[in-house]
């Protein structure tokens, strides 16, 4: 995927990944490096296929690879990471070849990925349909995919920091879902 390669080689992305790794080096809780971003991308892609949403693969991967890219700005500047991630992504996406409509959908998914988790209630695929470059697109589906995959990517039950984690017990991922 050429556009995904452009994201992963973009200086803003690589610098952000490096800064996040340094700042999370001693972090006992979930980290936000490349492994997490790829886990989210792969889970979102599988759910996209299983739900027959037909979202383009590079858009799913772009949103996943960029959804936490502003984490270092949260640590350093106290900017909520979903906002910082959207700001950084807004500079990367055009350089990677995404058009304005694609950028709007991806940036929405990044900004909204921390909201109330409605994906668990079966809302994937039940969004309002909008036109997108002649391809049937559902604005909220990418957001729900990223939100749900972000949560599913964490295996809280096996985490050594589970008892000191500030996530509510209801949010913790205590089992592997198939």
Short mmCIF file of C-alpha atoms in Angstrom, two decimals, residues 11-176:
data_model
loop_
_atom_site.label_atom_id
_atom_site.label_comp_id
_atom_site.label_asym_id
_atom_site.label_seq_id
_atom_site.Cartn_x
_atom_site.Cartn_y
_atom_site.Cartn_z
CA UNK A 11 9.19 12.60 9.10
CA UNK A 12 6.33 13.72 11.35
CA UNK A 13 5.20 10.11 11.84
CA UNK A 14 8.66 8.68 12.44
CA UNK A 15 9.60 11.52 14.81
CA UNK A 16 6.34 11.07 16.74
CA UNK A 17 6.88 7.31 17.02
CA UNK A 18 10.41 7.91 18.31
CA UNK A 19 9.23 10.47 20.88
CA UNK A 20 6.39 8.22 22.08
CA UNK A 21 8.84 5.32 22.53
CA UNK A 22 11.18 7.47 24.59
CA UNK A 23 8.40 8.91 26.74
CA UNK A 24 6.79 5.51 27.34
CA UNK A 25 10.03 3.61 27.94
CA UNK A 26 9.28 3.15 31.65
CA UNK A 27 5.48 3.15 31.32
CA UNK A 28 3.85 0.26 33.17
CA UNK A 29 0.54 0.65 31.35
CA UNK A 30 -0.44 0.20 27.71
CA UNK A 31 2.00 1.68 25.25
CA UNK A 32 1.22 3.42 21.99
CA UNK A 33 4.00 2.36 19.65
CA UNK A 34 4.03 0.70 16.26
CA UNK A 35 2.88 -2.67 17.64
CA UNK A 36 -0.28 -1.12 19.10
CA UNK A 37 -0.98 0.87 15.93
CA UNK A 38 -0.60 -2.25 13.76
CA UNK A 39 -2.76 -4.32 16.13
CA UNK A 40 -5.51 -1.71 15.80
CA UNK A 41 -5.12 -1.63 12.01
CA UNK A 42 -5.32 -5.40 11.66
CA UNK A 43 -8.28 -5.81 14.00
CA UNK A 44 -10.12 -2.95 12.26
CA UNK A 45 -9.40 -4.49 8.85
CA UNK A 46 -10.71 -7.90 9.95
CA UNK A 47 -13.88 -6.31 11.35
CA UNK A 48 -14.28 -4.30 8.14
CA UNK A 49 -14.18 -7.55 6.15
CA UNK A 50 -16.43 -9.48 8.53
CA UNK A 51 -19.01 -6.66 8.60
CA UNK A 52 -18.80 -6.25 4.80
CA UNK A 53 -18.36 -2.48 5.15
CA UNK A 54 -16.14 -2.23 2.07
CA UNK A 55 -14.03 0.56 3.52
CA UNK A 56 -10.78 0.97 1.57
CA UNK A 57 -7.88 -0.85 3.21
CA UNK A 58 -5.53 2.11 3.07
CA UNK A 59 -8.10 4.34 4.80
CA UNK A 60 -8.55 1.80 7.61
CA UNK A 61 -4.78 1.46 8.02
CA UNK A 62 -4.22 5.22 7.79
CA UNK A 63 -6.71 5.94 10.58
CA UNK A 64 -5.25 3.18 12.76
CA UNK A 65 -1.63 4.18 12.20
CA UNK A 66 -2.41 7.80 13.02
CA UNK A 67 -5.00 7.52 15.82
CA UNK A 68 -2.45 7.75 18.68
CA UNK A 69 0.39 9.53 16.88
CA UNK A 70 -0.06 12.64 19.05
CA UNK A 71 0.44 10.79 22.33
CA UNK A 72 3.79 12.50 22.93
CA UNK A 73 2.11 15.92 22.74
CA UNK A 74 -0.27 14.82 25.48
CA UNK A 75 2.71 13.97 27.67
CA UNK A 76 4.73 17.08 26.79
CA UNK A 77 2.11 19.77 26.17
CA UNK A 78 -1.00 18.41 27.92
CA UNK A 79 -2.94 18.36 24.63
CA UNK A 80 -5.50 15.51 24.50
CA UNK A 81 -3.90 12.90 22.28
CA UNK A 82 -6.87 12.51 19.94
CA UNK A 83 -6.68 16.26 19.15
CA UNK A 84 -2.89 16.23 18.78
CA UNK A 85 -3.11 13.10 16.62
CA UNK A 86 -5.62 14.77 14.30
CA UNK A 87 -3.39 17.85 14.02
CA UNK A 88 -0.36 15.77 13.08
CA UNK A 89 -2.41 13.55 10.74
CA UNK A 90 -3.75 16.65 8.96
CA UNK A 91 -0.17 17.42 7.93
CA UNK A 92 0.70 13.85 6.96
CA UNK A 93 -2.38 12.74 5.00
CA UNK A 94 -2.08 15.17 2.05
CA UNK A 95 1.62 14.28 1.68
CA UNK A 96 0.61 10.60 1.58
CA UNK A 97 -1.83 11.26 -1.28
CA UNK A 98 -5.21 11.26 0.48
CA UNK A 99 -7.75 13.66 -1.05
CA UNK A 100 -9.91 16.10 0.93
CA UNK A 101 -12.87 13.71 1.29
CA UNK A 102 -10.66 10.85 2.46
CA UNK A 103 -8.87 13.13 4.89
CA UNK A 104 -12.16 14.28 6.41
CA UNK A 105 -13.27 10.68 7.07
CA UNK A 106 -9.89 9.65 8.53
CA UNK A 107 -9.53 12.78 10.67
CA UNK A 108 -13.03 12.26 12.05
CA UNK A 109 -12.12 8.71 13.07
CA UNK A 110 -8.97 9.95 14.80
CA UNK A 111 -10.75 12.77 16.65
CA UNK A 112 -13.61 10.56 17.77
CA UNK A 113 -11.79 7.32 18.65
CA UNK A 114 -11.87 8.08 22.39
CA UNK A 115 -15.62 8.68 22.57
CA UNK A 116 -18.26 6.40 24.03
CA UNK A 117 -17.68 2.87 22.75
CA UNK A 118 -20.84 2.21 20.78
CA UNK A 119 -19.25 -0.46 18.63
CA UNK A 120 -19.93 -3.06 21.30
CA UNK A 121 -23.66 -2.44 20.89
CA UNK A 122 -23.63 -3.56 17.29
CA UNK A 123 -23.51 -0.16 15.60
CA UNK A 124 -20.83 -1.05 13.07
CA UNK A 125 -22.56 -0.95 9.70
CA UNK A 126 -25.62 0.96 10.92
CA UNK A 127 -24.38 4.46 10.11
CA UNK A 128 -25.82 7.08 7.81
CA UNK A 129 -24.49 6.56 4.30
CA UNK A 130 -22.75 9.45 2.58
CA UNK A 131 -21.15 9.78 -0.82
CA UNK A 132 -17.37 9.44 -0.97
CA UNK A 133 -15.52 9.63 -4.27
CA UNK A 134 -18.15 7.49 -5.96
CA UNK A 135 -17.60 4.68 -3.44
CA UNK A 136 -20.34 3.77 -0.98
CA UNK A 137 -19.01 5.07 2.33
CA UNK A 138 -20.32 5.24 5.86
CA UNK A 139 -18.88 8.17 7.82
CA UNK A 140 -19.27 6.65 11.26
CA UNK A 141 -18.11 3.14 10.36
CA UNK A 142 -14.41 4.00 10.24
CA UNK A 143 -14.73 5.79 13.58
CA UNK A 144 -16.45 2.78 15.13
CA UNK A 145 -13.92 0.37 13.64
CA UNK A 146 -10.97 2.29 15.08
CA UNK A 147 -12.67 2.84 18.42
CA UNK A 148 -13.58 -0.82 18.79
CA UNK A 149 -10.25 -2.15 17.51
CA UNK A 150 -8.36 0.18 19.87
CA UNK A 151 -10.16 -1.37 22.83
CA UNK A 152 -9.93 -4.94 21.55
CA UNK A 153 -6.18 -4.58 20.97
CA UNK A 154 -5.56 -4.47 24.73
CA UNK A 155 -5.37 -7.73 26.68
CA UNK A 156 -5.98 -6.30 30.13
CA UNK A 157 -6.40 -9.70 31.78
CA UNK A 158 -2.73 -10.49 31.12
CA UNK A 159 -1.33 -7.04 31.93
CA UNK A 160 0.99 -6.87 34.94
CA UNK A 161 -0.32 -3.37 35.71
CA UNK A 162 -4.00 -4.35 35.74
CA UNK A 163 -4.52 -3.52 39.43
CA UNK A 164 -3.05 -0.03 39.15
CA UNK A 165 -4.73 0.79 35.83
CA UNK A 166 -7.20 3.68 35.91
CA UNK A 167 -9.55 2.14 33.33
CA UNK A 168 -12.93 1.20 34.78
CA UNK A 169 -13.26 -2.56 35.23
CA UNK A 170 -16.14 -2.53 32.72
CA UNK A 171 -13.80 -1.11 30.06
CA UNK A 172 -11.00 -3.61 30.64
CA UNK A 173 -10.64 -6.29 28.00
CA UNK A 174 -10.66 -9.45 30.07
CA UNK A 175 -11.01 -12.08 27.33
CA UNK A 176 -9.92 -12.79 23.79
#
